[in-house]
mmCIF file of C-alpha atoms in Angstrom:
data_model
loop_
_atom_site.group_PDB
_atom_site.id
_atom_site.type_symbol
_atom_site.label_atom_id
_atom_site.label_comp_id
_atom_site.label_asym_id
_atom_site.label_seq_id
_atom_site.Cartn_x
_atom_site.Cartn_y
_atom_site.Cartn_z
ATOM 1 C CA UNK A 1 3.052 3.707 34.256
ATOM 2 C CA UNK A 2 5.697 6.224 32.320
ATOM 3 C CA UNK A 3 4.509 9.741 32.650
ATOM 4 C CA UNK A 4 6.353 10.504 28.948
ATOM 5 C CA UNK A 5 4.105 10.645 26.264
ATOM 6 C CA UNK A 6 5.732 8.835 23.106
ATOM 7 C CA UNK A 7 5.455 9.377 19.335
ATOM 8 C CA UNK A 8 3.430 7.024 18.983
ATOM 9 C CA UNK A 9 0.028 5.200 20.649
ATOM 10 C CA UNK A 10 -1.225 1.413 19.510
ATOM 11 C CA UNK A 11 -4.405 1.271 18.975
ATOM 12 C CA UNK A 12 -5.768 -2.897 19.791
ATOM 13 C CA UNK A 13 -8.920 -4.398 19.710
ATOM 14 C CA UNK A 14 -9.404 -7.675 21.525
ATOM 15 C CA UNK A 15 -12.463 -10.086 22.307
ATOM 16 C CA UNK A 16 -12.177 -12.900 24.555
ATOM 17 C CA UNK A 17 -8.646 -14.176 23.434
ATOM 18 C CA UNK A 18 -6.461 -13.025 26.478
ATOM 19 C CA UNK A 19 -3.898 -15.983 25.199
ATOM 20 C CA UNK A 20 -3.125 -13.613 22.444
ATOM 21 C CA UNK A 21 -3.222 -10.535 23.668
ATOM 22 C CA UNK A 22 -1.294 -10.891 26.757
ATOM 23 C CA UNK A 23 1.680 -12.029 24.196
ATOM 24 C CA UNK A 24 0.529 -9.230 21.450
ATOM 25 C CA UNK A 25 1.340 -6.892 24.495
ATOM 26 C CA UNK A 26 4.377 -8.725 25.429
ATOM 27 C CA UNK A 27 5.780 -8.551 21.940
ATOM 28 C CA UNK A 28 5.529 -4.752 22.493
ATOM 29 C CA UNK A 29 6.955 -4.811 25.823
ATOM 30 C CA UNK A 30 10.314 -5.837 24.202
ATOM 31 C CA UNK A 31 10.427 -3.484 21.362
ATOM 32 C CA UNK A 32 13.675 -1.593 20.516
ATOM 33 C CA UNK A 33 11.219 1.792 20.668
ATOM 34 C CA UNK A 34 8.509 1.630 23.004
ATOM 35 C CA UNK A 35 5.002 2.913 22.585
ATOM 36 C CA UNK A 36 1.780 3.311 24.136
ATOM 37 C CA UNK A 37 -1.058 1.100 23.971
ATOM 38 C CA UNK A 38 -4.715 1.509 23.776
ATOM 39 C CA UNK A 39 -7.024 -1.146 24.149
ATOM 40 C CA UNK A 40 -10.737 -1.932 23.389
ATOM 41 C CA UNK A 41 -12.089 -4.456 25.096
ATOM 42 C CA UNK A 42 -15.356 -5.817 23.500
ATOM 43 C CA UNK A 43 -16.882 -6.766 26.510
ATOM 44 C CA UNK A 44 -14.886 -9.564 26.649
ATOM 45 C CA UNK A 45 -15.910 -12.744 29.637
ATOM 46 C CA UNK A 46 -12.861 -14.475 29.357
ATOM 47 C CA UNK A 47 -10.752 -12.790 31.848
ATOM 48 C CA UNK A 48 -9.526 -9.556 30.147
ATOM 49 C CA UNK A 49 -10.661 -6.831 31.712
ATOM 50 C CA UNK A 50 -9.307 -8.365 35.200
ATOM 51 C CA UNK A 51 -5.925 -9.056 32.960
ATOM 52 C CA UNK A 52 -5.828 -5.389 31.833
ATOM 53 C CA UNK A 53 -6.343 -3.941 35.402
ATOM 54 C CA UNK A 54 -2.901 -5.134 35.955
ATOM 55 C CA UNK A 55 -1.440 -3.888 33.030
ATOM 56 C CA UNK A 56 0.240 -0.848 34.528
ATOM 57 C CA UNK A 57 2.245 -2.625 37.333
ATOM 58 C CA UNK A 58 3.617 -4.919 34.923
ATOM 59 C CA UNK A 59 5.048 -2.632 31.967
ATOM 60 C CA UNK A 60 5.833 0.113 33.995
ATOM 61 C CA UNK A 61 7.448 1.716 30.862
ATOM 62 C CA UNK A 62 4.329 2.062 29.173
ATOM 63 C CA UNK A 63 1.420 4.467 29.392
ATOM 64 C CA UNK A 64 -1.837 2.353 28.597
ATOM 65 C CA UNK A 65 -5.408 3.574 27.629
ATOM 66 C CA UNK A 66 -7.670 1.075 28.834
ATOM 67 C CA UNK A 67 -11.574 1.377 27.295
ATOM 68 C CA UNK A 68 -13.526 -1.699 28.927
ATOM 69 C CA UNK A 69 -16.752 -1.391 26.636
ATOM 70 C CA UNK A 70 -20.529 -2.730 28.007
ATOM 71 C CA UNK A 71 -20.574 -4.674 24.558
ATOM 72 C CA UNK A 72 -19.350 -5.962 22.202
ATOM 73 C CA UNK A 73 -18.828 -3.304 19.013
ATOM 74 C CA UNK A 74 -17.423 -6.105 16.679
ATOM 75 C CA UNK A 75 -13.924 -5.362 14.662
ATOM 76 C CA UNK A 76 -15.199 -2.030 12.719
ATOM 77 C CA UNK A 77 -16.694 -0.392 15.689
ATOM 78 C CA UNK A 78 -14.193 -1.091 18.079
ATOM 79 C CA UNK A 79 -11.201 0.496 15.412
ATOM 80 C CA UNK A 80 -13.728 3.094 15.299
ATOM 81 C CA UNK A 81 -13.496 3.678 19.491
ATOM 82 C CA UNK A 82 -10.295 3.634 19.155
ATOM 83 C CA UNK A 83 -9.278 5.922 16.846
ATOM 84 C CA UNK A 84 -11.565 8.212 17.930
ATOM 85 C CA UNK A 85 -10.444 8.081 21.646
ATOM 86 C CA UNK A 86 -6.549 7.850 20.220
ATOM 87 C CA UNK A 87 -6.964 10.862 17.701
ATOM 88 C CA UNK A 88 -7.808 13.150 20.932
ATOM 89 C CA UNK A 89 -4.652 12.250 22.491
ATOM 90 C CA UNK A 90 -1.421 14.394 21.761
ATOM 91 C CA UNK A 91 0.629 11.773 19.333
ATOM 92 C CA UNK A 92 2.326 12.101 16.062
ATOM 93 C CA UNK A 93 1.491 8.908 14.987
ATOM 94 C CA UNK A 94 -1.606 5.812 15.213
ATOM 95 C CA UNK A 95 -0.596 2.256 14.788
ATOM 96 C CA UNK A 96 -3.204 -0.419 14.352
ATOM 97 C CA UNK A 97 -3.228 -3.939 15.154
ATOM 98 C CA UNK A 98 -5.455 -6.761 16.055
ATOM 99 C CA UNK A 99 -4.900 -8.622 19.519
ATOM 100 C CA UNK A 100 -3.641 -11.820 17.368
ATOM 101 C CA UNK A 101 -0.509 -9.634 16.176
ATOM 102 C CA UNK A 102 2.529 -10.364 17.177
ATOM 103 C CA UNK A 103 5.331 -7.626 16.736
ATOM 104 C CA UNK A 104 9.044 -8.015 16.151
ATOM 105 C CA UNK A 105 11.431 -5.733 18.038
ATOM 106 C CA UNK A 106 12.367 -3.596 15.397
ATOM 107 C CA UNK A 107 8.876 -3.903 13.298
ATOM 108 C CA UNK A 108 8.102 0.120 15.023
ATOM 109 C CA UNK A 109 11.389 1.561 14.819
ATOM 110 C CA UNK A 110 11.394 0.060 10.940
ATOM 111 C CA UNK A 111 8.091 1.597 10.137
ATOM 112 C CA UNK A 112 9.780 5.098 11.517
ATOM 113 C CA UNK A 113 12.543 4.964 9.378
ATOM 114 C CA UNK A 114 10.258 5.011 6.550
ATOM 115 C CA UNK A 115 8.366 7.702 7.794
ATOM 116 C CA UNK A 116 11.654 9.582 8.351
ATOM 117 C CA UNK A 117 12.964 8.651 4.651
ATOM 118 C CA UNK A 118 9.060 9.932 3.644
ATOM 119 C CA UNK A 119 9.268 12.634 5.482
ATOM 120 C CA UNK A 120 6.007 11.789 6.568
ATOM 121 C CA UNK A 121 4.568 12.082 3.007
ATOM 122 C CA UNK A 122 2.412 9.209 3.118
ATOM 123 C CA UNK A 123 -1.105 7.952 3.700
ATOM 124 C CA UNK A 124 -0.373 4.873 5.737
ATOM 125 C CA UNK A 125 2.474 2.564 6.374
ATOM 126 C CA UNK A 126 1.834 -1.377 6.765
ATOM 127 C CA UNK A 127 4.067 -3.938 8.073
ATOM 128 C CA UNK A 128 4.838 -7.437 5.903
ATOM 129 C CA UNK A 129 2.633 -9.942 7.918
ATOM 130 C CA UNK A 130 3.729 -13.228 7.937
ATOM 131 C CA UNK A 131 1.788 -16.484 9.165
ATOM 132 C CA UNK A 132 2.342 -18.710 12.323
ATOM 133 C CA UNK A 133 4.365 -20.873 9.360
ATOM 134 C CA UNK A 134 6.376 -17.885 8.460
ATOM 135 C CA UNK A 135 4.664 -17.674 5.190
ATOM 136 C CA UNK A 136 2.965 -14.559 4.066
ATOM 137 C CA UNK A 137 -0.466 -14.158 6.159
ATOM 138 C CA UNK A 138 -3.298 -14.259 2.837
ATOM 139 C CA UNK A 139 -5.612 -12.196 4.782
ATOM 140 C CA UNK A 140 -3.558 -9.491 5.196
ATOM 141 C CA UNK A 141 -1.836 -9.321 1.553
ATOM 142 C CA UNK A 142 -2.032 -5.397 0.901
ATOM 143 C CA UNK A 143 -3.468 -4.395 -2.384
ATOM 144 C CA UNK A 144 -1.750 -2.084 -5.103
ATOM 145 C CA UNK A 145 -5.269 -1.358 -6.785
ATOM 146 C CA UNK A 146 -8.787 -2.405 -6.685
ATOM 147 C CA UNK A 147 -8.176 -6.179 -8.335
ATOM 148 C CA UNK A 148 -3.972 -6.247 -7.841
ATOM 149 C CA UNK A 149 -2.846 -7.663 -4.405
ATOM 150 C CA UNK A 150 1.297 -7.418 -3.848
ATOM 151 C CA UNK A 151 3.732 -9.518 -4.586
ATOM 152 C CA UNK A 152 6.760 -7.979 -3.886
ATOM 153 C CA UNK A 153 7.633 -8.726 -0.542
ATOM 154 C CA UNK A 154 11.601 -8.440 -0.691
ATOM 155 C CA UNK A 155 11.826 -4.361 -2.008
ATOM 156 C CA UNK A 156 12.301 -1.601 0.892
ATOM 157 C CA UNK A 157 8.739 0.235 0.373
ATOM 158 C CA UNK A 158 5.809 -0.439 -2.184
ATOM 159 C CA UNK A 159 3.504 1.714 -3.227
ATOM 160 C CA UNK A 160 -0.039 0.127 -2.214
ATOM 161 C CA UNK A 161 -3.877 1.407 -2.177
ATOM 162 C CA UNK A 162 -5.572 -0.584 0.011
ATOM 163 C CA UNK A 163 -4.154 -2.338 3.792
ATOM 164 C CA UNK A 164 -5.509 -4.302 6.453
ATOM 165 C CA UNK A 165 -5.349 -3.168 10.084
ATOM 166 C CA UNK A 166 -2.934 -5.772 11.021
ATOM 167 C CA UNK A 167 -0.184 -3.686 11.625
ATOM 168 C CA UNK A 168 -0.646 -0.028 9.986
ATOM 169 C CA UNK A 169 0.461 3.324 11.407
ATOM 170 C CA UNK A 170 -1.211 6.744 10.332
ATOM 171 C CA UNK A 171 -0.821 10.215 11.316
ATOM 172 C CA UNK A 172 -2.982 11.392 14.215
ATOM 173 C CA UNK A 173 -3.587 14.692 11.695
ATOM 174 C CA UNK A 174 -5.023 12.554 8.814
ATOM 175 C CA UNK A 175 -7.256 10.662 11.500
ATOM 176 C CA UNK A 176 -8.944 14.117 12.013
ATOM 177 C CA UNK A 177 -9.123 14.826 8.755
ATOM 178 C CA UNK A 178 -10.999 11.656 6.959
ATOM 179 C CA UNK A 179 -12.802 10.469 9.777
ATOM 180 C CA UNK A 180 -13.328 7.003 11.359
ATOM 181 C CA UNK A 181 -13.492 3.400 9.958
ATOM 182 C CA UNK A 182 -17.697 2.917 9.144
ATOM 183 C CA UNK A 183 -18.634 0.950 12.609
ATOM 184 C CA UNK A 184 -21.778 -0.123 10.654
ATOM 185 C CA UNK A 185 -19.443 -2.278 8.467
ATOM 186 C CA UNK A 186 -19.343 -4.770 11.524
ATOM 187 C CA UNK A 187 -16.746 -7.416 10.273
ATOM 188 C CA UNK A 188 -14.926 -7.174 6.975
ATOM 189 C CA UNK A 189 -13.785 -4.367 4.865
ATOM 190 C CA UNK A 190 -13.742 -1.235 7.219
ATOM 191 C CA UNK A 191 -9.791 -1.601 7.031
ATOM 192 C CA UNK A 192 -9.945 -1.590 3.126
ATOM 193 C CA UNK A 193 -11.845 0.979 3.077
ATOM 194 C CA UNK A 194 -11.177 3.542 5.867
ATOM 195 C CA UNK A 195 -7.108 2.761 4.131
ATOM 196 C CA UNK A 196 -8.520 3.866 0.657
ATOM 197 C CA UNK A 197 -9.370 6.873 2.220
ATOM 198 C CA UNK A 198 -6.341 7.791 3.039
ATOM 199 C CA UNK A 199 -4.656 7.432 -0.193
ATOM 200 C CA UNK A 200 -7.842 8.370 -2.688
ATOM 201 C CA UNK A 201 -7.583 11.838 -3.807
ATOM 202 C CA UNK A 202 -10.920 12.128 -4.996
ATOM 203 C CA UNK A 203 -11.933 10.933 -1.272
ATOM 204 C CA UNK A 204 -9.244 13.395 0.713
ATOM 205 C CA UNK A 205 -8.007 16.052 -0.739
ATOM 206 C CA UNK A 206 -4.737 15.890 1.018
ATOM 207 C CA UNK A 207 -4.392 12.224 -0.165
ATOM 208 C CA UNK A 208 -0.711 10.121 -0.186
ATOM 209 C CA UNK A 209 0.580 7.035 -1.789
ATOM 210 C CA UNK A 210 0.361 4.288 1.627
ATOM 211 C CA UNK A 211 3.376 2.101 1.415
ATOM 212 C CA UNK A 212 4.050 -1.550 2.538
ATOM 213 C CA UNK A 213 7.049 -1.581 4.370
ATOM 214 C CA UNK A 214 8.581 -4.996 4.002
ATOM 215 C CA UNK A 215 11.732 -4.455 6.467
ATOM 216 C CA UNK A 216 8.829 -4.120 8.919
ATOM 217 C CA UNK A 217 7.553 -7.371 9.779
ATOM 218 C CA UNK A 218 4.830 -8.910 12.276
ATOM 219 C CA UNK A 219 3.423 -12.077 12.767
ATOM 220 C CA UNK A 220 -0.785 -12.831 12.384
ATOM 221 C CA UNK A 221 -1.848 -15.713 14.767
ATOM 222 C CA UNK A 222 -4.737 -15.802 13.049
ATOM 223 C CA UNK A 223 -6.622 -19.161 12.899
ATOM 224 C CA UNK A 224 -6.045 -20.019 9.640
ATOM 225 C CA UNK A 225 -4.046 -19.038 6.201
ATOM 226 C CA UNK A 226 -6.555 -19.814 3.458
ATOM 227 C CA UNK A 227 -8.381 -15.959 4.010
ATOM 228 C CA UNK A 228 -11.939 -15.773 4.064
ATOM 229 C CA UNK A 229 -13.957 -17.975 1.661
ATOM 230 C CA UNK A 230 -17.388 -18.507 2.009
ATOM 231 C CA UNK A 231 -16.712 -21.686 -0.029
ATOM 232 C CA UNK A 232 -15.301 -23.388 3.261
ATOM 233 C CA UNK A 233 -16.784 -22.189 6.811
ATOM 234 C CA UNK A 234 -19.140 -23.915 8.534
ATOM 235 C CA UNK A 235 -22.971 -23.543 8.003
ATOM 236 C CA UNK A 236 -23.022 -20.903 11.608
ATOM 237 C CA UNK A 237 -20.882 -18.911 10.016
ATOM 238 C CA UNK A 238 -22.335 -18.203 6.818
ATOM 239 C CA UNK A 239 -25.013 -15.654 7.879
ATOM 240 C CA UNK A 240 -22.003 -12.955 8.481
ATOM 241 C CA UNK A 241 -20.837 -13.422 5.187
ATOM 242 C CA UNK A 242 -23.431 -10.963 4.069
ATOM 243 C CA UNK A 243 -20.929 -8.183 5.324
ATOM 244 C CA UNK A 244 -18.353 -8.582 3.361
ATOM 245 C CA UNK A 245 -19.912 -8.647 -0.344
ATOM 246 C CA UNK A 246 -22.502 -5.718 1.037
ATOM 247 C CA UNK A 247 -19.299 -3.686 2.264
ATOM 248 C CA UNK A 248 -17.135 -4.101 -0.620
ATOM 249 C CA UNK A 249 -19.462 -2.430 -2.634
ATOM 250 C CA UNK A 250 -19.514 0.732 -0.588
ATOM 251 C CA UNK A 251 -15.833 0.437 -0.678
ATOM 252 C CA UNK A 252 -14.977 -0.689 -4.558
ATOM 253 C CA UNK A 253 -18.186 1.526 -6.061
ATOM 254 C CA UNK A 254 -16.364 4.760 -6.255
ATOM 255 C CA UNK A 255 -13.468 3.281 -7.878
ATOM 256 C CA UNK A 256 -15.679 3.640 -10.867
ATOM 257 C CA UNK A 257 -15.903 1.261 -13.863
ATOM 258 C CA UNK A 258 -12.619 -0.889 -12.211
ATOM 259 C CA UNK A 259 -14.804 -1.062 -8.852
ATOM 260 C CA UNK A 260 -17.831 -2.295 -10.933
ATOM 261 C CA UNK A 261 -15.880 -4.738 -12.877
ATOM 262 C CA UNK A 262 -14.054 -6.394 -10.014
ATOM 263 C CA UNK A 263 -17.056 -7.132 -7.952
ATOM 264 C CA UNK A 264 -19.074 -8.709 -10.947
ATOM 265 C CA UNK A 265 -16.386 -10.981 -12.156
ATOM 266 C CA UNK A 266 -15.401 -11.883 -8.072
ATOM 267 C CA UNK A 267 -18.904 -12.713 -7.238
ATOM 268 C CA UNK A 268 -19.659 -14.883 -10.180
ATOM 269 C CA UNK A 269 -15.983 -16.704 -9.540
ATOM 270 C CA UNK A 270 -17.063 -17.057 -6.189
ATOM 271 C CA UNK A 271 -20.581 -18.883 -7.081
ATOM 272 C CA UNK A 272 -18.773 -21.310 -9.349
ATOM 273 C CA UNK A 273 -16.710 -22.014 -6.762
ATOM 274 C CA UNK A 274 -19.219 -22.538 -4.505
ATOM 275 C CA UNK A 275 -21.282 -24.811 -7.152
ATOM 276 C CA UNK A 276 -17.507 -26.845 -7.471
ATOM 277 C CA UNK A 277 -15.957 -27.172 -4.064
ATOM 278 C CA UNK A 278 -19.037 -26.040 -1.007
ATOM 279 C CA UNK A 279 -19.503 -29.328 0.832
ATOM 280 C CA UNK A 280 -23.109 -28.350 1.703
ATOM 281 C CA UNK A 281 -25.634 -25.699 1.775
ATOM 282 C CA UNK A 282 -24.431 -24.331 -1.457
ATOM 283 C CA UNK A 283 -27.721 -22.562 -2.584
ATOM 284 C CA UNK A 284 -27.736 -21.021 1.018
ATOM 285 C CA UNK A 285 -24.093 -19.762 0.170
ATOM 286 C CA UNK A 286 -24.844 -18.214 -3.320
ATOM 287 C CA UNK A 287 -28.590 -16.462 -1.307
ATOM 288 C CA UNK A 288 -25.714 -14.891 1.154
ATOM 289 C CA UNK A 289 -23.716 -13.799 -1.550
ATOM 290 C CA UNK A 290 -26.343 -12.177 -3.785
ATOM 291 C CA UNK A 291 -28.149 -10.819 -0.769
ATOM 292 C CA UNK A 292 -25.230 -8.805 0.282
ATOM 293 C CA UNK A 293 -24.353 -7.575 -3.256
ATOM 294 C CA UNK A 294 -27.481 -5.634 -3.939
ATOM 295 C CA UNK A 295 -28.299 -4.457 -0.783
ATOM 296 C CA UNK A 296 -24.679 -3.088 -1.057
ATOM 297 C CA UNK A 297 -26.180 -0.940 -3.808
ATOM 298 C CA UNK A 298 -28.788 0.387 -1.322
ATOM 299 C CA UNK A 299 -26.275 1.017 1.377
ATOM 300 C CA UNK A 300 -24.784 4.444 1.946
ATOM 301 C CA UNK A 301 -23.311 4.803 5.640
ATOM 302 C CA UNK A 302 -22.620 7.872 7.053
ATOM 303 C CA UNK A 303 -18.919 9.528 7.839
ATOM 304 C CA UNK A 304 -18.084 10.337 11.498
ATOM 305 C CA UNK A 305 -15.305 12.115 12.396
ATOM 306 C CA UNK A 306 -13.503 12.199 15.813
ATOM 307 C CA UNK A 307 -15.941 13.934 18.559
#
């Protein structure tokens, strides 16, 4: 384990893929800048926590953080661990990822030549994330307003609102400041919105533009490059899709009228859709949908900040 503290700690959540993470950490291994790496593991049965006991022997050149949790917190509460746990420790800089990203050598040391150029006067930085194809990853398209996802993927830096967590560095001091993805969120949305934060100045006072960084690129081993539809999973699935339309009201609401707007005209694009193309269950969809929605308007989670 390396004794020097670097500018920068990883912050990874991982749940019973060790496949993935043991090359996520790899990929990290061999970058031209090295940094630290924190882990959650959400109480993962698959091996992991016996994997990450060995950690330290075999990247000597790394300092690693390793938070073995009793259960599992899902994706928003374990980002919300980590950042907590990270924001205490004594580093400029907080780059997120998910155990199913894969970094290129110089996707860090490109993200700190922005910062440099920047000066640091920014929200958030996020990476280009490509698919397993080499085609842009869908999920993780970053968004330039409420409704207007990027498509400029060739120009040094754009301006952009909203990121995922799939590849994103922050400043430890901003961490502090507008507190900690909404672990209540469970799946879905904590990245758009805890990123919105960052860049909203009637959320943070000290607010900056957050930039996509297309020089920067990573890879998302994610299963699949369609994004999330509730048109298409499987009939197990469904139940979690409540999440997503309940958070993206908390998130979209204070955008005002444009938040309003966007979720009315997605929701009823998503029922036709559903009506069109679901292969089954398709009232059972739509009852998901709607169910989510309103109780969105109900839903006001509480803040924390790091403790």
């Amino acid at each position: 384990m390396s004794n020097e503290i670097k500018k920068t700690v990883a912050v990874i959540v991982t749940y019973n893929r060790i496949g993935l993470l043991k090359e996520c950490i790899e990929a990290l291994a061999k970058s031209d800048e090295l940094v630290d790496v924190l882990i959650v593991n959400n109480a993962s049965s698959d091996g992991t926590k016996e994997y990450l006991d060995t950690v330290d022997e075999l990247y000597n050149d790394i300092k690693f953080y390793i938070y073995n949790m009793n259960e599992n917190l899902n994706g928003a509460g374990g980002y919300n661990y980590g950042l907590n746990e990270a924001a205490k420790l004594n580093y400029k800089y907080i780059w997120l990822m998910d155990d199913d990203c894969i970094v290129n050598r110089n996707s860090y040391s490109e993200l700190l030549k922005v910062a440099d150029e920047l000066n640091d006067n920014f929200g958030f930085l996020s990476s280009k994330v490509l698919w397993k194809d080499g085609s842009i990853c869908k999920t993780n398209v970053q968004r330039k307003s409420v409704a207007r996802k990027i498509r400029d993927f060739s120009s040094h830096i754009v301006n952009v609102d909203f990121a995922s967590f799939v590849s994103c560095i922050v400043k430890t001091e901003d961490v502090l400041n507008v507190g900690l993805p909404i672990k209540e969120f469970i799946i879905w949305t904590d990245d758009l919105e805890w990123t919105r934060r960052l860049t909203y100045k009637k959320v943070y006072e000290e607010a900056k533009p957050g930039y996509l960084c297309n020089d920067s690129v990573v890879t998302h081993k994610c299963a699949n490059n369609f994004g999330v539809t509730i048109v298409k999973d499987t009939k197990e699935r469904l139940p979690r899709y409540k999440y997503i339309y309940r958070n993206d009201v908390v998130c979209f609401r204070r955008e005002g009228i444009r938040g309003h707007i966007y979720m009315v005209v997605r929701n009823l694009y998503h029922i036709v859709r559903i009506l069109l193309f679901a292969p089954y269950d398709k009232l059972d969809r739509i009852n998901v949908l709607l169910k989510g929605y309103f109780e969105g308007y109900k839903y006001y989670p509480d803040i924390e900040y790091v403790k």
